[in-house]
Tab-separated table of C-alpha atoms in Angstrom:
chain	number	residue	atom	x	y	z
A	704	MET	CA	20.308	-38.213	-24.526
A	705	LYS	CA	16.890	-37.584	-24.028
A	706	LEU	CA	14.111	-40.028	-24.688
A	707	LYS	CA	11.318	-39.206	-26.997
A	708	LEU	CA	8.561	-41.372	-27.153
A	709	SER	CA	4.842	-41.213	-29.124
A	710	LEU	CA	1.652	-41.860	-28.108
A	711	LEU	CA	1.239	-45.247	-28.511
A	712	PHE	CA	3.718	-45.923	-25.724
A	713	ALA	CA	1.459	-44.089	-23.428
A	714	ALA	CA	-1.987	-46.551	-25.003
A	715	ALA	CA	0.341	-49.762	-24.837
A	716	ALA	CA	0.583	-49.250	-20.833
A	717	LEU	CA	-2.907	-47.635	-20.786
A	718	TYR	CA	-4.386	-50.610	-22.509
A	719	GLY	CA	-2.224	-53.728	-22.055
A	720	SER	CA	-4.851	-56.429	-23.481
A	721	LEU	CA	-4.830	-54.391	-26.612
A	722	PRO	CA	-2.406	-56.683	-29.030
A	723	ILE	CA	0.220	-53.881	-30.439
A	724	ALA	CA	2.688	-55.069	-33.410
A	725	ALA	CA	5.058	-51.978	-33.853
A	726	GLN	CA	8.444	-51.604	-35.460
A	727	ILE	CA	8.621	-47.601	-34.531
A	728	ARG	CA	12.125	-45.752	-34.875
A	729	LEU	CA	12.996	-42.506	-32.547
A	730	PHE	CA	12.021	-39.282	-34.471
A	731	GLU	CA	14.919	-37.312	-35.174
A	732	PRO	CA	14.522	-33.472	-33.122
A	733	TYR	CA	12.332	-31.013	-35.057
A	734	MET	CA	11.930	-27.484	-35.205
A	735	ARG	CA	10.013	-25.919	-32.534
A	736	SER	CA	7.461	-24.436	-35.196
A	737	ASP	CA	7.416	-28.504	-36.433
A	738	ILE	CA	5.956	-29.202	-33.168
A	739	TYR	CA	2.304	-28.139	-34.343
A	740	ASN	CA	2.262	-26.690	-37.964
A	741	TYR	CA	2.281	-30.011	-39.960
A	742	VAL	CA	-0.845	-31.614	-40.056
A	743	GLN	CA	-0.874	-34.398	-43.352
A	744	THR	CA	-3.471	-35.679	-44.074
A	745	ASP	CA	-2.033	-37.771	-47.172
A	746	ILE	CA	-0.780	-41.038	-46.226
A	747	VAL	CA	2.451	-41.000	-48.059
A	748	ALA	CA	3.711	-37.679	-47.669
A	749	ALA	CA	3.218	-38.301	-43.625
A	750	ALA	CA	5.167	-41.489	-44.180
A	751	ASP	CA	7.766	-39.563	-46.022
A	752	THR	CA	7.680	-36.690	-42.281
A	753	ILE	CA	8.049	-39.198	-39.636
A	754	ALA	CA	10.326	-41.953	-41.434
A	755	ALA	CA	8.767	-44.614	-39.540
A	756	ASP	CA	9.989	-47.969	-40.655
A	757	SER	CA	6.119	-49.499	-40.479
A	758	VAL	CA	3.451	-49.189	-37.447
A	759	VAL	CA	0.390	-51.934	-37.545
A	760	MET	CA	-2.121	-51.535	-34.923
A	761	GLY	CA	-4.854	-54.516	-34.776
A	762	ALA	CA	-7.441	-55.563	-32.191
A	763	ASP	CA	-10.679	-58.008	-33.237
A	764	GLY	CA	-10.234	-57.867	-36.488
A	765	PHE	CA	-9.821	-54.283	-37.914
A	766	GLN	CA	-5.983	-52.499	-38.678
A	767	PHE	CA	-4.459	-49.296	-38.506
A	768	ARG	CA	-1.018	-48.974	-41.230
A	769	ILE	CA	1.282	-45.941	-42.229
A	770	TRP	CA	2.806	-47.437	-45.214
A	771	PRO	CA	6.015	-45.957	-45.912
A	772	GLU	CA	6.847	-44.708	-49.498
A	773	TYR	CA	8.853	-46.972	-50.804
A	774	GLU	CA	7.556	-50.179	-48.950
A	775	GLU	CA	5.426	-52.459	-50.992
A	776	VAL	CA	1.496	-51.835	-49.921
A	777	GLU	CA	-0.577	-54.695	-49.018
A	778	GLU	CA	-4.311	-54.807	-49.005
A	779	VAL	CA	-5.691	-55.439	-45.631
A	780	ILE	CA	-9.069	-55.927	-44.315
A	781	ASP	CA	-10.776	-53.165	-42.400
A	782	GLU	CA	-7.314	-51.164	-42.610
A	783	LYS	CA	-7.837	-47.850	-41.678
A	784	PRO	CA	-4.484	-45.397	-41.576
A	785	MET	CA	-3.991	-43.122	-37.749
A	786	PRO	CA	-3.577	-40.091	-38.851
A	787	ALA	CA	-0.318	-38.306	-38.192
A	788	ASN	CA	-0.657	-36.226	-35.613
A	789	TYR	CA	-0.946	-38.976	-33.240
A	790	PHE	CA	2.865	-39.759	-33.500
A	791	ARG	CA	3.948	-35.790	-32.742
A	792	ARG	CA	5.861	-34.881	-29.958
A	793	VAL	CA	3.357	-34.793	-26.449
A	794	VAL	CA	3.448	-31.865	-25.433
A	795	PHE	CA	0.824	-30.250	-22.337
A	796	ASP	CA	-1.655	-27.734	-22.821
A	797	LYS	CA	-3.945	-28.705	-20.067
A	798	LEU	CA	-5.334	-30.924	-17.855
A	799	HIS	CA	-8.494	-32.249	-19.538
A	800	LEU	CA	-11.525	-34.170	-17.869
A	801	LEU	CA	-12.320	-37.323	-19.406
A	802	ASP	CA	-14.380	-39.754	-17.893
A	803	SER	CA	-11.618	-42.082	-15.277
A	804	LEU	CA	-13.835	-45.439	-16.703
A	805	LYS	CA	-11.764	-47.648	-19.583
A	806	LEU	CA	-13.203	-48.328	-23.036
A	807	GLU	CA	-16.178	-50.425	-22.867
A	808	SER	CA	-14.745	-52.267	-25.482
A	809	ILE	CA	-11.201	-52.157	-27.384
A	810	ALA	CA	-12.836	-52.619	-30.568
A	811	PRO	CA	-15.564	-50.472	-32.399
A	812	GLN	CA	-19.320	-52.057	-32.107
A	813	TYR	CA	-21.019	-51.734	-35.124
A	814	ASP	CA	-24.404	-51.054	-35.631
A	815	PRO	CA	-25.719	-53.515	-38.504
A	816	SER	CA	-28.545	-50.981	-39.358
A	817	HIS	CA	-25.658	-48.827	-40.033
A	818	SER	CA	-24.331	-48.727	-44.221
A	819	GLY	CA	-20.671	-48.885	-44.437
A	820	ALA	CA	-20.463	-45.147	-45.721
A	821	PHE	CA	-21.131	-44.459	-41.950
A	822	LYS	CA	-18.507	-47.254	-40.547
A	823	TRP	CA	-16.147	-44.270	-40.784
A	824	LEU	CA	-17.570	-42.371	-37.954
A	825	ASP	CA	-17.405	-45.310	-35.236
A	826	ASP	CA	-13.864	-45.597	-36.227
A	827	ASP	CA	-13.229	-42.097	-35.777
A	828	ALA	CA	-14.749	-41.277	-32.569
A	829	PHE	CA	-12.614	-44.578	-31.075
A	830	GLN	CA	-9.617	-43.412	-32.362
A	831	THR	CA	-10.151	-39.864	-31.399
A	832	ALA	CA	-11.529	-41.448	-27.655
A	833	LEU	CA	-8.613	-43.777	-27.237
A	834	VAL	CA	-5.772	-41.441	-27.480
A	835	ARG	CA	-7.109	-38.499	-25.735
A	836	HIS	CA	-7.464	-41.545	-22.636
A	837	ALA	CA	-3.914	-42.100	-23.848
A	838	ARG	CA	-2.548	-38.918	-23.901
A	839	GLN	CA	-3.678	-37.850	-20.682
A	840	TYR	CA	-2.330	-41.067	-19.237
A	841	PHE	CA	1.038	-40.152	-20.077
A	842	VAL	CA	0.714	-36.710	-19.183
A	843	VAL	CA	0.429	-37.086	-15.390
A	844	ASN	CA	1.941	-40.493	-15.747
A	845	SER	CA	5.295	-39.819	-17.144
A	846	PRO	CA	5.786	-35.644	-17.044
A	847	GLN	CA	9.740	-36.115	-17.368
A	848	TYR	CA	8.784	-36.673	-20.939
A	849	VAL	CA	6.907	-34.002	-21.802
A	850	LEU	CA	9.246	-32.171	-23.681
A	851	TYR	CA	7.179	-29.021	-24.321
A	852	ASN	CA	4.442	-26.851	-22.733
A	853	GLU	CA	2.118	-25.205	-24.920
A	854	SER	CA	2.226	-21.659	-23.006
A	855	LYS	CA	6.346	-21.542	-23.081
A	856	LEU	CA	6.306	-22.275	-27.297
A	857	PRO	CA	7.545	-19.470	-28.736
A	858	GLU	CA	5.229	-18.693	-31.195
A	859	PRO	CA	1.689	-19.984	-30.988
A	860	PRO	CA	0.197	-23.211	-32.448
A	861	ARG	CA	-2.011	-23.758	-35.177
A	862	LYS	CA	-5.524	-24.979	-33.782
A	863	PHE	CA	-8.143	-25.818	-36.634
A	864	VAL	CA	-12.401	-26.464	-35.360
A	865	ALA	CA	-14.013	-28.266	-37.364
A	866	SER	CA	-18.317	-27.357	-37.683
A	867	VAL	CA	-21.010	-27.584	-40.280
A	868	ASP	CA	-21.726	-25.528	-43.181
A	869	PRO	CA	-26.046	-24.595	-42.368
A	870	GLU	CA	-26.479	-24.028	-45.699
A	871	THR	CA	-24.516	-26.640	-47.717
A	872	ALA	CA	-24.780	-29.127	-45.315
A	873	LYS	CA	-20.691	-29.724	-45.723
A	874	ILE	CA	-17.798	-29.898	-42.671
A	875	VAL	CA	-15.521	-27.384	-42.876
A	876	ILE	CA	-11.852	-27.338	-41.190
A	877	ALA	CA	-10.707	-23.676	-40.540
A	878	GLU	CA	-8.001	-22.828	-38.376
A	879	ALA	CA	-9.018	-21.454	-35.110
A	880	PRO	CA	-7.179	-17.767	-33.980
A	881	VAL	CA	-5.237	-17.959	-31.155
A	882	THR	CA	-3.458	-15.522	-29.361
A	883	ALA	CA	0.449	-15.588	-28.548
A	884	ALA	CA	1.892	-16.964	-25.855
A	885	PRO	CA	2.391	-14.938	-22.349
A	886	LYS	CA	6.136	-14.238	-21.689
A	887	GLU	CA	7.876	-16.607	-19.126
A	888	LYS	CA	9.194	-13.504	-17.337
A	889	ILE	CA	7.354	-10.318	-16.834
A	890	GLY	CA	9.661	-7.722	-16.319
A	891	VAL	CA	8.319	-5.084	-13.517
A	892	GLU	CA	9.628	-1.811	-12.313
A	893	PHE	CA	9.608	0.182	-9.140
A	894	ASP	CA	9.991	3.079	-8.357
A	895	LYS	CA	11.661	3.691	-4.930
A	896	LYS	CA	9.696	5.731	-2.462
A	897	HIS	CA	11.639	8.154	-0.501
A	898	TRP	CA	8.981	9.785	1.572
A	899	LEU	CA	5.935	9.185	2.783
A	900	LYS	CA	3.050	11.406	3.052
A	901	THR	CA	-0.086	10.886	4.536
A	902	PHE	CA	-3.302	13.416	4.174
A	903	THR	CA	-6.615	13.459	6.357
A	904	GLY	CA	-8.976	16.473	5.885
A	905	SER	CA	-11.996	16.406	7.533
A	906	VAL	CA	-15.602	19.143	8.101
A	907	GLN	CA	-17.751	18.008	11.105
A	908	PHE	CA	-21.539	19.518	12.426
A	909	SER	CA	-23.333	19.559	15.678
A	910	GLN	CA	-26.626	21.289	15.171
A	911	ALA	CA	-29.703	21.330	17.651
A	912	TYR	CA	-32.622	23.204	17.778
A	913	VAL	CA	-35.086	24.333	20.520
A	914	SER	CA	-38.242	25.698	20.560
A	915	PRO	CA	-39.067	28.509	22.044
A	916	ASN	CA	-41.894	27.502	24.216
A	917	TRP	CA	-39.531	24.683	25.124
A	918	TYR	CA	-40.531	23.319	28.931
A	919	GLN	CA	-37.076	23.291	29.544
A	920	GLY	CA	-35.640	26.265	28.069
A	921	GLY	CA	-31.993	25.889	26.026
A	922	ASN	CA	-30.957	28.006	22.949
A	923	ASN	CA	-30.192	26.602	19.223
A	924	ASN	CA	-27.055	26.101	18.418
A	925	LEU	CA	-24.794	25.043	15.250
A	926	ASN	CA	-21.284	23.852	15.471
A	927	MET	CA	-18.671	23.597	12.600
A	928	LEU	CA	-15.386	21.861	13.524
A	929	ALA	CA	-12.757	21.606	10.036
A	930	ASN	CA	-9.515	19.645	10.981
A	931	ILE	CA	-6.417	18.876	8.336
A	932	TYR	CA	-4.219	16.858	8.734
A	933	TYR	CA	-0.756	16.052	6.620
A	934	ASN	CA	2.137	14.176	7.430
A	935	VAL	CA	5.155	13.891	4.939
A	936	LYS	CA	8.118	11.163	6.554
A	937	LEU	CA	11.248	9.358	5.326
A	938	ASN	CA	11.084	5.836	3.834
A	939	PRO	CA	12.907	3.911	6.712
A	940	ALA	CA	13.221	0.901	3.768
A	941	PHE	CA	15.411	2.697	2.115
A	942	HIS	CA	17.222	5.357	4.401
A	943	PRO	CA	17.327	3.076	7.766
A	944	THR	CA	19.638	5.191	9.532
A	945	PHE	CA	18.098	8.264	8.896
A	946	LEU	CA	14.935	9.484	11.347
A	947	PHE	CA	12.415	12.471	9.731
A	948	GLU	CA	9.242	13.104	9.865
A	949	THR	CA	7.266	16.289	9.703
A	950	THR	CA	3.545	17.498	10.508
A	951	PHE	CA	1.350	20.225	9.763
A	952	GLN	CA	-2.009	20.206	11.605
A	953	TYR	CA	-4.961	22.717	11.487
A	954	LYS	CA	-8.297	22.921	13.434
A	955	LEU	CA	-10.661	25.220	13.372
A	956	GLY	CA	-13.638	24.818	15.248
A	957	MET	CA	-17.248	27.490	15.667
A	958	ASN	CA	-20.467	27.645	16.779
A	959	ASN	CA	-23.044	30.302	17.015
A	960	ALA	CA	-23.127	32.697	19.763
A	961	PRO	CA	-27.280	33.392	20.790
A	962	ASP	CA	-26.118	35.180	23.820
A	963	ASP	CA	-23.709	37.356	22.362
A	964	GLU	CA	-24.958	40.962	21.989
A	965	VAL	CA	-21.701	41.538	20.099
A	966	HIS	CA	-20.560	38.748	17.764
A	967	ASP	CA	-22.243	35.546	15.706
A	968	TYR	CA	-20.295	33.447	16.258
A	969	ASN	CA	-17.728	32.041	18.980
A	970	ILE	CA	-14.060	30.479	17.658
A	971	SER	CA	-14.080	26.986	20.054
A	972	GLU	CA	-10.927	26.294	18.413
A	973	ASP	CA	-8.066	27.647	16.479
A	974	ILE	CA	-4.693	26.190	16.026
A	975	PHE	CA	-1.923	25.978	14.022
A	976	GLN	CA	0.782	23.359	14.762
A	977	PHE	CA	3.822	22.364	13.535
A	978	ASN	CA	6.010	19.625	14.680
A	979	MET	CA	10.074	18.330	12.837
A	980	LEU	CA	11.977	15.299	14.430
A	981	LEU	CA	15.161	14.526	12.825
A	982	GLY	CA	17.287	12.076	13.915
A	983	TYR	CA	20.219	9.791	13.233
A	984	LYS	CA	20.266	5.976	14.421
A	985	ALA	CA	22.663	5.395	17.460
A	986	SER	CA	21.173	1.586	17.860
A	987	LYS	CA	18.629	-0.405	16.882
A	988	ARG	CA	15.919	1.879	17.535
A	989	TRP	CA	17.345	5.237	19.262
A	990	TYR	CA	18.597	7.951	17.368
A	991	TYR	CA	20.339	10.661	17.980
A	992	SER	CA	17.129	13.756	17.269
A	993	THR	CA	16.084	16.978	17.490
A	994	ASN	CA	12.265	17.941	18.009
A	995	ILE	CA	11.063	21.485	16.362
A	996	SER	CA	7.483	22.305	17.413
A	997	PHE	CA	5.743	25.425	16.379
A	998	LYS	CA	1.946	26.690	17.105
A	999	THR	CA	-0.508	29.657	17.248
A	1000	GLN	CA	-3.769	30.703	16.532
A	1001	LEU	CA	-4.769	32.308	13.296
A	1002	LEU	CA	-7.657	34.008	13.993
A	1003	ASN	CA	-9.169	36.671	16.350
A	1004	ASN	CA	-10.711	35.246	19.493
A	1005	TYR	CA	-13.145	37.396	21.751
A	1006	LYS	CA	-14.649	37.630	25.094
A	1007	PRO	CA	-18.080	37.263	25.565
A	1008	ASN	CA	-20.243	40.409	24.646
A	1009	THR	CA	-16.875	42.303	24.139
A	1010	ASP	CA	-14.408	43.506	21.717
A	1011	ASP	CA	-12.063	42.650	24.151
A	1012	LEU	CA	-9.448	40.209	22.432
A	1013	LYS	CA	-8.700	36.678	24.069
A	1014	ALA	CA	-5.955	35.553	21.245
A	1015	ALA	CA	-5.073	36.386	17.894
A	1016	PHE	CA	-2.406	35.476	15.374
A	1017	LEU	CA	0.855	34.559	16.868
A	1018	SER	CA	-0.339	36.631	20.612
A	1019	PRO	CA	0.332	33.698	22.155
A	1020	GLY	CA	2.543	31.821	20.047
A	1021	GLU	CA	5.095	29.090	21.078
A	1022	LEU	CA	8.440	27.560	19.830
A	1023	ASN	CA	10.474	25.073	21.245
A	1024	VAL	CA	13.575	22.920	20.094
A	1025	GLY	CA	14.772	20.135	22.095
A	1026	VAL	CA	17.937	17.994	21.727
A	1027	GLY	CA	18.103	14.787	22.794
A	1028	MET	CA	17.183	11.120	21.855
A	1029	THR	CA	14.375	9.383	20.293
A	1030	TYR	CA	13.369	5.891	20.612
A	1031	ASN	CA	11.113	4.783	17.217
A	1032	TYR	CA	9.003	1.436	17.555
A	1033	VAL	CA	6.711	-0.045	14.751
A	1034	ASN	CA	5.019	-3.340	15.445
A	1035	PRO	CA	5.316	-6.278	12.212
A	1036	LYS	CA	2.381	-5.525	11.894
A	1037	LYS	CA	2.440	-1.581	11.278
A	1038	THR	CA	-0.631	-1.117	12.938
A	1039	VAL	CA	1.439	0.645	16.092
A	1040	LYS	CA	4.078	3.180	15.704
A	1041	PHE	CA	5.271	4.913	18.913
A	1042	ASP	CA	8.030	7.936	19.415
A	1043	ALA	CA	9.418	8.888	22.099
A	1044	SER	CA	11.872	11.985	22.514
A	1045	ILE	CA	13.548	12.762	25.820
A	1046	SER	CA	15.319	16.568	25.305
A	1047	PRO	CA	17.583	16.846	28.285
A	1048	ILE	CA	17.788	20.721	26.791
A	1049	SER	CA	15.368	22.667	25.077
A	1050	TYR	CA	14.329	26.420	24.092
A	1051	ASN	CA	11.248	27.559	24.449
A	1052	MET	CA	10.313	30.890	23.250
A	1053	LYS	CA	6.039	32.322	23.888
A	1054	THR	CA	5.638	35.685	21.410
A	1055	CYS	CA	2.021	38.231	22.439
A	1056	ILE	CA	2.762	40.588	18.937
A	1057	ASN	CA	-0.766	42.297	19.463
A	1058	HIS	CA	-0.903	45.115	21.699
A	1059	ARG	CA	-4.692	44.993	21.757
A	1060	MET	CA	-3.678	41.774	24.266
A	1061	ASN	CA	-2.135	41.433	27.949
A	1062	GLU	CA	0.815	39.769	27.548
A	1063	THR	CA	1.732	39.032	30.804
A	1064	SER	CA	-1.108	36.710	30.765
A	1065	PHE	CA	0.876	34.473	28.643
A	1066	GLY	CA	4.360	35.189	31.196
A	1067	ILE	CA	5.899	37.467	28.890
A	1068	LYS	CA	7.138	41.125	30.576
A	1069	GLU	CA	5.537	44.182	30.112
A	1070	GLY	CA	5.958	46.375	27.093
A	1071	ARG	CA	8.180	42.924	25.470
A	1072	ASN	CA	6.617	40.715	23.044
A	1073	THR	CA	8.648	37.539	23.702
A	1074	VAL	CA	10.192	35.576	26.564
A	1075	SER	CA	12.255	32.901	26.040
A	1076	GLU	CA	13.040	30.023	28.713
A	1077	ILE	CA	15.919	26.866	29.017
A	1078	GLY	CA	14.769	23.588	29.965
A	1079	SER	CA	13.859	20.477	29.117
A	1080	SER	CA	11.343	18.758	27.338
A	1081	ALA	CA	9.882	15.284	26.188
A	1082	GLU	CA	7.612	14.767	23.781
A	1083	GLY	CA	5.652	10.707	23.436
A	1084	LYS	CA	3.933	10.330	19.946
A	1085	LEU	CA	1.395	7.653	19.317
A	1086	THR	CA	-0.475	6.052	16.213
A	1087	TRP	CA	-2.746	3.084	16.764
A	1088	ASP	CA	-5.112	1.198	13.756
A	1089	ILE	CA	-7.172	-0.350	16.439
A	1090	CYS	CA	-8.727	-1.716	14.078
A	1091	GLU	CA	-9.591	-1.722	10.080
A	1092	ASN	CA	-12.085	2.091	10.457
A	1093	ILE	CA	-10.829	2.914	14.157
A	1094	ASN	CA	-7.719	5.126	14.509
A	1095	LEU	CA	-6.429	6.929	17.558
A	1096	ARG	CA	-3.878	9.079	17.377
A	1097	SER	CA	-2.027	10.610	20.360
A	1098	ARG	CA	0.374	13.244	21.060
A	1099	LEU	CA	1.748	13.885	24.549
A	1100	PHE	CA	4.489	17.072	25.226
A	1101	VAL	CA	6.013	18.467	28.815
A	1102	PHE	CA	8.106	21.265	28.742
A	1103	SER	CA	9.796	22.605	32.238
A	1104	ASP	CA	12.008	25.406	33.018
A	1105	TYR	CA	12.627	24.371	36.367
A	1106	SER	CA	10.062	27.106	37.840
A	1107	TYR	CA	7.192	26.091	36.424
A	1108	LEU	CA	5.568	22.946	34.388
A	1109	GLN	CA	3.534	22.925	31.817
A	1110	SER	CA	2.915	20.202	29.733
A	1111	ASP	CA	0.148	19.185	26.584
A	1112	TRP	CA	-2.136	15.931	26.032
A	1113	GLU	CA	-4.398	15.690	22.612
A	1114	ASN	CA	-6.087	12.897	21.866
A	1115	THR	CA	-7.999	11.773	18.883
A	1116	ILE	CA	-9.969	8.778	18.021
A	1117	SER	CA	-11.486	8.707	14.033
A	1118	PHE	CA	-14.132	6.502	13.767
A	1119	ALA	CA	-14.540	5.931	9.738
A	1120	ILE	CA	-18.403	5.307	8.769
A	1121	ASN	CA	-17.431	4.834	5.036
A	1122	ARG	CA	-14.832	6.090	2.774
A	1123	PHE	CA	-16.165	9.941	2.538
A	1124	LEU	CA	-18.230	9.688	6.310
A	1125	SER	CA	-16.657	9.835	9.815
A	1126	THR	CA	-17.336	10.190	13.323
A	1127	GLN	CA	-14.425	11.991	15.830
A	1128	ILE	CA	-13.699	12.993	19.226
A	1129	TYR	CA	-10.863	15.216	19.759
A	1130	VAL	CA	-9.991	15.032	23.662
A	1131	HIS	CA	-7.400	18.034	24.648
A	1132	MET	CA	-5.891	18.274	28.270
A	1133	ARG	CA	-3.681	20.844	29.277
A	1134	TYR	CA	-1.707	21.252	32.838
A	1135	ASP	CA	-0.347	24.453	33.714
A	1136	THR	CA	1.740	25.688	36.977
A	1137	SER	CA	1.721	29.219	36.049
A	1138	THR	CA	-1.886	29.265	35.182
A	1139	PRO	CA	-3.283	32.303	37.137
A	1140	ALA	CA	-6.312	31.402	39.327
A	1141	VAL	CA	-10.151	31.637	38.529
A	1142	GLU	CA	-13.196	32.471	40.351
A	1143	ASP	CA	-16.287	30.321	39.629
A	1144	LYS	CA	-19.031	33.132	38.817
A	1145	ASP	CA	-21.136	30.949	40.385
A	1146	THR	CA	-20.096	30.366	43.789
A	1147	GLY	CA	-17.217	32.290	43.879
A	1148	LYS	CA	-15.108	29.970	44.841
A	1149	ILE	CA	-11.463	29.501	43.338
A	1150	THR	CA	-11.269	26.788	40.816
A	1151	HIS	CA	-8.908	24.141	40.051
A	1152	HIS	CA	-6.971	26.193	37.676
A	1153	LYS	CA	-3.787	24.372	36.998
A	1154	PHE	CA	-5.804	21.795	34.872
A	1155	GLN	CA	-7.897	22.404	31.809
A	1156	LEU	CA	-10.115	20.327	29.431
A	1157	LYS	CA	-11.537	20.252	26.132
A	1158	GLU	CA	-13.490	18.027	24.644
A	1159	ILE	CA	-15.297	18.365	21.102
A	1160	LEU	CA	-17.643	14.703	19.384
A	1161	SER	CA	-18.145	15.922	15.919
A	1162	PHE	CA	-19.829	13.987	12.859
A	1163	GLY	CA	-19.329	14.752	8.929
A	1164	PHE	CA	-17.413	14.774	6.492
A	1165	ALA	CA	-13.655	13.305	5.802
A	1166	TYR	CA	-11.057	12.214	3.254
A	1167	LYS	CA	-8.095	10.340	3.751
A	1168	PHE	CA	-4.925	9.844	1.212
A	1169	SER	CA	-1.994	7.825	2.047
A	1170	THR	CA	1.133	6.530	0.372
A	1171	LEU	CA	2.538	3.981	3.012
């Protein structure tokens, strides 16, 4: 049976020098609603409820006593009844910041100038200070005997606040409103996210103005670059044996053409690209996989000062399907994600459906629209959050049918200035051994035609959404 203690034990422990004579019967368990809700001011009613034999507390000539209803009351000089709520169970509400110094005097020191009518104020102040210190001492040093916590009671306790009515100059005691106790356990439901999605969209500009009399010459120019990136990935937390990721990306770069007498603008970048990766787990980080990639241009692009097409929709278009193994790695902080795929068997198809273009420039035989090649391919993808506002996205793709080699290495570094402004550096390197030689117009020499490079630096608006 658990021992129930009253605040008088705590007072005795804290103030050992205080003479206390008490006979206290251990209280029977109350209903929880009774822990706070009975506050008797009548001594006889309190004695009935508490059912104590007698409690006498004496100090320096004054005494407190609770009399049972059935016991004859004897007159004691300076006797003061202790409020019945002092005998309730100790209930923890919060830690109070009380003065660590002991009371200067066990007995209140009465001011001779005070009349007897105000003596009860000193008694009440002393009683309140004594019990508050004793209660705090008991809660801190004997927490195992504190059976109840106010925040976990099934119903909010009643509390009363004393205030002075300025009109009547009377003390008014009213019940203070209380809020419901918080639930001990709050049920939280989480929905499984089977698909992780990332969307990035940006529109960026660069502009230059050169006055007609500028000593070095030059042309005015205005450039625009739009980029849309959307990635959908199967959540590995719920599907650890499968690997699925698909990406849609479209880039469009345009600039005015002051030197072109036929066209008002040129297209510097126009590419729609789709990539898909499907895999089934073979070991810890290796998957049996299939890679599918497709890319094409959507708008017509012309040679300067002519109506001759350089590129158009599906002219060229490239489709590649590879079967092999994929290595997948994500660091513990999830700031670095790396995929490397090796496809010993790879199918590659090129298309040129526009009859106004020379299909032979893309390796397609004259009179045909497509060419199919069987070989091997490899692909590597890296996503690196360098810091909070700098991100690197890189993709390297290599294909060979054992007669020529083609590779594309795309790198995009994004600097997020704030939520809507960003700077972006895009570098695209391409190596193709089948590219025909090109003569330099200025020098008349053959340039290094196998390696190609494109770089774009832009600044503008950006928006990003992610469920990762």
